[in-house]
Tab-separated table of C-alpha atoms and ligand atoms in Angstrom:
chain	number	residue	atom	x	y	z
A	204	UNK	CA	6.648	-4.669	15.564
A	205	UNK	CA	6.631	-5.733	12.106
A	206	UNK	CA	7.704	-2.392	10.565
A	207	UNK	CA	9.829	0.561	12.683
A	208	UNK	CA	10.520	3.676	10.302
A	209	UNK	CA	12.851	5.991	12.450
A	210	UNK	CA	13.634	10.223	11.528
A	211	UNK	CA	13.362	9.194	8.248
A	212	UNK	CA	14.706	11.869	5.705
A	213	UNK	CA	14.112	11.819	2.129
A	214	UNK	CA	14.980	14.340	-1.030
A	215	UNK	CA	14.677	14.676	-4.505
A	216	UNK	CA	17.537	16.865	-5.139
A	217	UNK	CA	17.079	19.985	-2.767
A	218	UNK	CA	13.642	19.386	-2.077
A	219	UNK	CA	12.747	17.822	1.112
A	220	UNK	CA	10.072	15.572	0.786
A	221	UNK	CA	10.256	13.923	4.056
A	222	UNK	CA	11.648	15.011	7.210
A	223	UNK	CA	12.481	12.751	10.423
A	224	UNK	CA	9.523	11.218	10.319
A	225	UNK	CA	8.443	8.214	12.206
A	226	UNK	CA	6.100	5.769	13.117
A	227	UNK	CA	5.241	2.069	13.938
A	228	UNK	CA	3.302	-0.985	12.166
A	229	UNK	CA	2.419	-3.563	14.538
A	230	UNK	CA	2.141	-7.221	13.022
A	231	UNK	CA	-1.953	-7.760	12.039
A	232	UNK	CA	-2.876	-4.480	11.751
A	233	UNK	CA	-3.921	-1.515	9.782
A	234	UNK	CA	-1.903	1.313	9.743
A	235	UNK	CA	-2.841	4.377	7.350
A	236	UNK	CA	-0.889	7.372	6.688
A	237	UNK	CA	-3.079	10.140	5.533
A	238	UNK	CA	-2.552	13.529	4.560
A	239	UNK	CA	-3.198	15.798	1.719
A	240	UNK	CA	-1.689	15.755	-2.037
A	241	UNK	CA	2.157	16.521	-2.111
A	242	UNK	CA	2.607	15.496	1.403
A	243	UNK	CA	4.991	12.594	1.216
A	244	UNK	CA	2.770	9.813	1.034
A	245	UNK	CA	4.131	7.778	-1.950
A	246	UNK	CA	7.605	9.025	-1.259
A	247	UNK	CA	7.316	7.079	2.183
A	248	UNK	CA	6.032	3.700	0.366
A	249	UNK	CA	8.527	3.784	-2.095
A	250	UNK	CA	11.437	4.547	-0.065
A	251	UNK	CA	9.918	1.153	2.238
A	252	UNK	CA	9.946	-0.609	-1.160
A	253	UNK	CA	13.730	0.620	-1.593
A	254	UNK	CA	12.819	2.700	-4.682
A	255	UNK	CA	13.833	5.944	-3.209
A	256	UNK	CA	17.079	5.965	-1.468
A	257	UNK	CA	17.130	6.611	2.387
A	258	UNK	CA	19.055	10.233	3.445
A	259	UNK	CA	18.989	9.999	7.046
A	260	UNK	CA	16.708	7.549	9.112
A	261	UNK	CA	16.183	4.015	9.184
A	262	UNK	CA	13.518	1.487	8.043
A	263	UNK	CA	13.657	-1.774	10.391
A	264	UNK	CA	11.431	-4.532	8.824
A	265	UNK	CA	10.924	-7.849	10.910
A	266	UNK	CA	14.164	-6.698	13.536
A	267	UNK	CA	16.039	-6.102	10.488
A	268	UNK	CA	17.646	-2.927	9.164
A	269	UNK	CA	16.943	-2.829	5.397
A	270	UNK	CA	19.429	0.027	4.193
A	271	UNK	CA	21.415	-3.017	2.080
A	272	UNK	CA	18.432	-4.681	1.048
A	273	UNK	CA	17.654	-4.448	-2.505
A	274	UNK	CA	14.115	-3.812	-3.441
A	275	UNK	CA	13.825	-7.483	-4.955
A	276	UNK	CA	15.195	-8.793	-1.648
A	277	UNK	CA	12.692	-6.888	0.451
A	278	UNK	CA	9.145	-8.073	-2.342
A	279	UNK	CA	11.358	-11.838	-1.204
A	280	UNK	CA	11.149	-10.573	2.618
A	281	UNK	CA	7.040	-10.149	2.201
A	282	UNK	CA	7.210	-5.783	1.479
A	283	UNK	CA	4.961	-5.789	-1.557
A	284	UNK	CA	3.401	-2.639	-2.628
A	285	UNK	CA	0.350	-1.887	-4.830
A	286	UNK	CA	1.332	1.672	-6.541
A	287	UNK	CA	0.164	4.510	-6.931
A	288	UNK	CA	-1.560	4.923	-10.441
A	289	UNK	CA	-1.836	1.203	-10.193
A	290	UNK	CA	1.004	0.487	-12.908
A	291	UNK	CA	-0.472	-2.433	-14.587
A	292	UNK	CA	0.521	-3.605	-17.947
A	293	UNK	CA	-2.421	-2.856	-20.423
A	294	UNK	CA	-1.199	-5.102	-23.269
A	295	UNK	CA	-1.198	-8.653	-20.555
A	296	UNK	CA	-3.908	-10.306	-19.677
A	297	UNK	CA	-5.306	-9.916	-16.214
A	298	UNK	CA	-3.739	-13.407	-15.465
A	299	UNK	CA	-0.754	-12.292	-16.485
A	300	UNK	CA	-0.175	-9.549	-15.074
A	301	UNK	CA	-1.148	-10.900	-11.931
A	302	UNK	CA	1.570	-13.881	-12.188
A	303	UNK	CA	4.511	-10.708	-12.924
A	304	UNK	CA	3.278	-10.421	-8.681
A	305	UNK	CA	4.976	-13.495	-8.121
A	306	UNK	CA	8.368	-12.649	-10.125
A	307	UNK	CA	10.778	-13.008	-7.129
A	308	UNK	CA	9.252	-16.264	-5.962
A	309	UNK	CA	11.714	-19.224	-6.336
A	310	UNK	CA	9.173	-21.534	-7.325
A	311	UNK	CA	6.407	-20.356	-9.866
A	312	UNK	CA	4.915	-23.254	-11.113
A	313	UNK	CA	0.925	-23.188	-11.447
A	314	UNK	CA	1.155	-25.563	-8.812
A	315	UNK	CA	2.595	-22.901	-6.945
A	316	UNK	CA	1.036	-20.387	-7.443
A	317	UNK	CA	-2.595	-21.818	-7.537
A	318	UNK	CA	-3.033	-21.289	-3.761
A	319	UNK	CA	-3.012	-17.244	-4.563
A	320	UNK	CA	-4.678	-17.141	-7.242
A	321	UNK	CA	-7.712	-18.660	-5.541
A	322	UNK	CA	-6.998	-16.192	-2.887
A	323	UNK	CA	-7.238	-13.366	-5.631
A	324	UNK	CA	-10.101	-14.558	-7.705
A	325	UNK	CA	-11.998	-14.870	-4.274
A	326	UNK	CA	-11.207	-11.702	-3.238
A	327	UNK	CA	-11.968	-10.206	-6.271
A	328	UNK	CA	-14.501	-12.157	-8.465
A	329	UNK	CA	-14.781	-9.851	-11.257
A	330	UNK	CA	-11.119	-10.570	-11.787
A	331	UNK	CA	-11.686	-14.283	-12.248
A	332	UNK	CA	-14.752	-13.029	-15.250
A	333	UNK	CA	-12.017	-10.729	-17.343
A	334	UNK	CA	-8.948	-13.301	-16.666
A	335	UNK	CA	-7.880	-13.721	-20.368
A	336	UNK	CA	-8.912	-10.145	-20.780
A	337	UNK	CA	-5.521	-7.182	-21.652
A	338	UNK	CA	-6.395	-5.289	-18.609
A	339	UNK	CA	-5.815	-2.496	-20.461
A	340	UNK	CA	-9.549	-2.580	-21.280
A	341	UNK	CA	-10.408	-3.128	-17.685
A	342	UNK	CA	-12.351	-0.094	-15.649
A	343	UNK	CA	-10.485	1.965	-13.298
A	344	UNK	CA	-11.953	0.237	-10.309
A	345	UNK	CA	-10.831	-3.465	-12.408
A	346	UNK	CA	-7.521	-2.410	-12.331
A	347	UNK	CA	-6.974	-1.405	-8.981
A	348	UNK	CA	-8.501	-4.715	-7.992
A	349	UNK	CA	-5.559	-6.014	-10.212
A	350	UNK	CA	-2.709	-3.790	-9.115
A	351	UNK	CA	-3.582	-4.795	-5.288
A	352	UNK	CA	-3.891	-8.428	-6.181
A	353	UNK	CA	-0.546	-8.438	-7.947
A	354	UNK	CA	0.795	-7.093	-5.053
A	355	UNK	CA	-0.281	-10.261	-2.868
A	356	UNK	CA	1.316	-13.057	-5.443
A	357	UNK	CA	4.074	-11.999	-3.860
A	358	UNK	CA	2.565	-13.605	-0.544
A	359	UNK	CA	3.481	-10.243	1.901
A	360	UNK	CA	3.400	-9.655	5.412
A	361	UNK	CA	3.848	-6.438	4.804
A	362	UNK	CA	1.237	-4.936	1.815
A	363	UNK	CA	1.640	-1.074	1.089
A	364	UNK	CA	-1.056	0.368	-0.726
A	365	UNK	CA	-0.666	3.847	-2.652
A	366	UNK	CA	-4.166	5.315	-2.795
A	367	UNK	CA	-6.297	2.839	-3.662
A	368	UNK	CA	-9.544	4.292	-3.454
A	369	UNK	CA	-8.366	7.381	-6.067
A	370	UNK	CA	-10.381	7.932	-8.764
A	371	UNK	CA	-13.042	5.206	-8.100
A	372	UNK	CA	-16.953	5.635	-8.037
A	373	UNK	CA	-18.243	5.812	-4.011
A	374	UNK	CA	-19.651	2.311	-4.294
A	375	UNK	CA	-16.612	0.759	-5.698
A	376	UNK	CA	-14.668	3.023	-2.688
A	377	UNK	CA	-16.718	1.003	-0.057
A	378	UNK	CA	-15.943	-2.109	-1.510
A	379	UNK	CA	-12.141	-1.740	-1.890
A	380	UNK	CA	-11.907	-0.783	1.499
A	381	UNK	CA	-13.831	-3.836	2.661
A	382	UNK	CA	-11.806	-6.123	0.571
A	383	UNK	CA	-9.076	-4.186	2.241
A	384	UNK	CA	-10.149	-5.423	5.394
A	385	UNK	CA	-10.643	-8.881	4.561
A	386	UNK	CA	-6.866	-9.660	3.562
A	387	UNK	CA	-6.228	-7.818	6.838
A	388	UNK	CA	-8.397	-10.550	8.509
A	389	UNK	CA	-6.587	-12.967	6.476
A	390	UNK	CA	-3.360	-11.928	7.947
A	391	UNK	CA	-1.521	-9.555	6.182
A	392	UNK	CA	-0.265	-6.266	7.722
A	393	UNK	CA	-1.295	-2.999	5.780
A	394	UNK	CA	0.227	-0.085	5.414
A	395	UNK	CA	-2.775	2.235	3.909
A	396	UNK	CA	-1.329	5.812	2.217
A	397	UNK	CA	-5.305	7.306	1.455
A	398	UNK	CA	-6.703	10.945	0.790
A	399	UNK	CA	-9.090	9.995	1.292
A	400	UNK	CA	-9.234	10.377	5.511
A	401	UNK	CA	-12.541	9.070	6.498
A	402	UNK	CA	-12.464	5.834	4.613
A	403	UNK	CA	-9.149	5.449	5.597
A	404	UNK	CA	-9.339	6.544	9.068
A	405	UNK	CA	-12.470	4.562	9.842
A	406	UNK	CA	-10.241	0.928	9.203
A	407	UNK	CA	-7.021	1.772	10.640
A	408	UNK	CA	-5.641	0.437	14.166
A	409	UNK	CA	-3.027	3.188	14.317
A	410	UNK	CA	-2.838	6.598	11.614
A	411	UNK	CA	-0.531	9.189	11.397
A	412	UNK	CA	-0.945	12.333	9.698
A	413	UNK	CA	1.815	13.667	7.287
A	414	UNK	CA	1.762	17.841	6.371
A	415	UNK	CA	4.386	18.596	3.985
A	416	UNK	CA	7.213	15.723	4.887
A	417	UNK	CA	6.334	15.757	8.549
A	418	UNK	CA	4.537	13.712	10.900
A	419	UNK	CA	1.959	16.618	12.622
A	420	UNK	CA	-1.154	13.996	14.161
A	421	UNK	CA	-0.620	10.233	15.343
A	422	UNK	CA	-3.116	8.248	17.027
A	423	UNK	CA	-5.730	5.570	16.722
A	424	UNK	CA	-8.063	5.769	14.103
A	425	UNK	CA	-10.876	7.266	15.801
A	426	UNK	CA	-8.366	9.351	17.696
A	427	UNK	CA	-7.467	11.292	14.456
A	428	UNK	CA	-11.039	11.103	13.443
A	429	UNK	CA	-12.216	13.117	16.547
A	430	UNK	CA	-9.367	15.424	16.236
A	431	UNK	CA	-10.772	18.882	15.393
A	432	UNK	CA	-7.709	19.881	13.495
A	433	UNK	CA	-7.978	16.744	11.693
A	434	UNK	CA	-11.553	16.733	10.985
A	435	UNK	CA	-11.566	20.664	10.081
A	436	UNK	CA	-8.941	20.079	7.460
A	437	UNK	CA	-9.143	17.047	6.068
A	438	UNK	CA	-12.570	15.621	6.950
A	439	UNK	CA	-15.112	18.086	6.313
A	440	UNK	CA	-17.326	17.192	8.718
A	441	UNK	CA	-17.445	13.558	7.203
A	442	UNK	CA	-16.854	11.316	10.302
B	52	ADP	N1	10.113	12.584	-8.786
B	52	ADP	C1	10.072	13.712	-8.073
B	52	ADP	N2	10.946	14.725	-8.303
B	52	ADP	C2	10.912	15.855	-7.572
B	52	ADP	N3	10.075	16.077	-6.557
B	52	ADP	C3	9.189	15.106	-6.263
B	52	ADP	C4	9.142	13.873	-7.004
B	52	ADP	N4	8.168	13.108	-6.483
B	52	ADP	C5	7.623	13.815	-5.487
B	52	ADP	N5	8.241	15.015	-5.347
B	52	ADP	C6	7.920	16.049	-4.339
B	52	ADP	O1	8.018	15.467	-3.058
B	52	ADP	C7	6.951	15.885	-2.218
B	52	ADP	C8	6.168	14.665	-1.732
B	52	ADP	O2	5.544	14.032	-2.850
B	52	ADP	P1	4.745	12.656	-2.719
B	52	ADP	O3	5.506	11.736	-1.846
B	52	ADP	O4	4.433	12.210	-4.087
B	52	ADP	O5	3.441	13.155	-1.951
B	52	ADP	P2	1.990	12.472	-1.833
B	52	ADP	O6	2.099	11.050	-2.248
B	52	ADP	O7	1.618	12.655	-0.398
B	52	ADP	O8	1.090	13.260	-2.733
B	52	ADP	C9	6.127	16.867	-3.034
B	52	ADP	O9	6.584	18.167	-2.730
B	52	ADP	C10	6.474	16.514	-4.453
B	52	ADP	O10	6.360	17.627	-5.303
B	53	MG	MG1	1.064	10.038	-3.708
């Protein structure tokens, strides 16, 4: 098990935004945490990335407890997350903000880091066309191509991604998912938050579903997709 989250608790202040929750992602797969707006979605990436501190509960990454790791340690470890809202840096240039992805590597010479950038730019070609471009001017669907491709010059096992299909046109949605899948079949582990279910549910080896803080649904993919709780509520009929 690459990942072991166990009765995780987490507040801000008095408000409980997660409660005991837990689940499981095995090494290779896709695991996607779905659930509606306000649920605890982000809260649970961040608090993986060590940006939220831990109340009660543990997050176990490769056999080891991370509750004194610093977030810089864990991006080190191979935990890399692509955020929510994306959180690039409009002034930089795409390449640039792509090699602030790579910030905690020890060596990040363009020797280096040449390797993943070929991985990037073949991922995402439209990247390579706007390179010297601020990505401030990119499209929405641009810069969530960058914001997940920042995320792997880091080089993770482990990539958390924060809703990366929000806001994007249905064609771009497909694609993002299949480029999704493609650094899955590359090797890296996923950790998908989406609200968008069926996309999400449709990729995912193992998906839990999180109502206000708590885990309520857990199964396969297409478990959760026949579920007619899940599919009444959250997939309209869209599976
Ligand atoms: N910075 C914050 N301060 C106070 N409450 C927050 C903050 N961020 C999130 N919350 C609350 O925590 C709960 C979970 O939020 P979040 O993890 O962002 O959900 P999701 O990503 O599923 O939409 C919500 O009730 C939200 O209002
Ligand atoms: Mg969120």
């Amino acid at each position: 098990m690459l990942l072991e989250v166990r009765d995780l608790s987490v507040n801000y202040g008095h408000i409980e935004a997660i409660r005991d929750i837990s689940f499981d992602v095995p090494e290779g797969s896709v695991v996607t945490l779905i659930g509606a707006n306000g649920a605890g979605k982000s809260t649970t990436l961040k608090t993986i990335s060590g940006l939220r501190k831990v109340r009660t509960g543990s997050i176990v990454y490769d056999g080891q407890d991370l509750a004194k790791v610093s977030a810089d340690r864990r991006v080190q470890m191979g935990i890399s997350q692509a955020p929510e809202g994306r959180g690039i840096f409009p002034g930089m240039t795409v390449r640039e903000n792509l090699e602030m992805g790579a910030y905690v590597r020890r060596n990040r010479s363009a020797a280096a880091l040449a390797p993943d950038f070929e991985r990037v730019l073949t991922l995402f070609p439209r990247l390579a066309e706007r390179i010297k471009q601020p990505a401030g001017n990119l499209s929405g669907g641009e810069q969530q191509m960058v914001a997940i491709g920042r995320a792997l010059m880091a080089q993770p096992r482990l990539l958390l991604l924060d809703e990366p299909s929000m806001g994007l046109a249905p064609k771009l949605i497909q694609q993002i998912f299949r480029i999704i899948e493609e650094i899955n079949a590359q090797g890296t582990t996923v950790l998908l938050v989406e609200q968008n279910a069926a996309q999400a549910l449709r990729r995912a080896h193992l998906a839990y579903l999180l109502e206000t803080g708590e885990i309520v649904r857990s199964g396969t993919g297409s478990e959760l997709a026949g579920d007619p709780a899940v599919r009444a509520a959250y997939l309209g009929g869209d599976v």
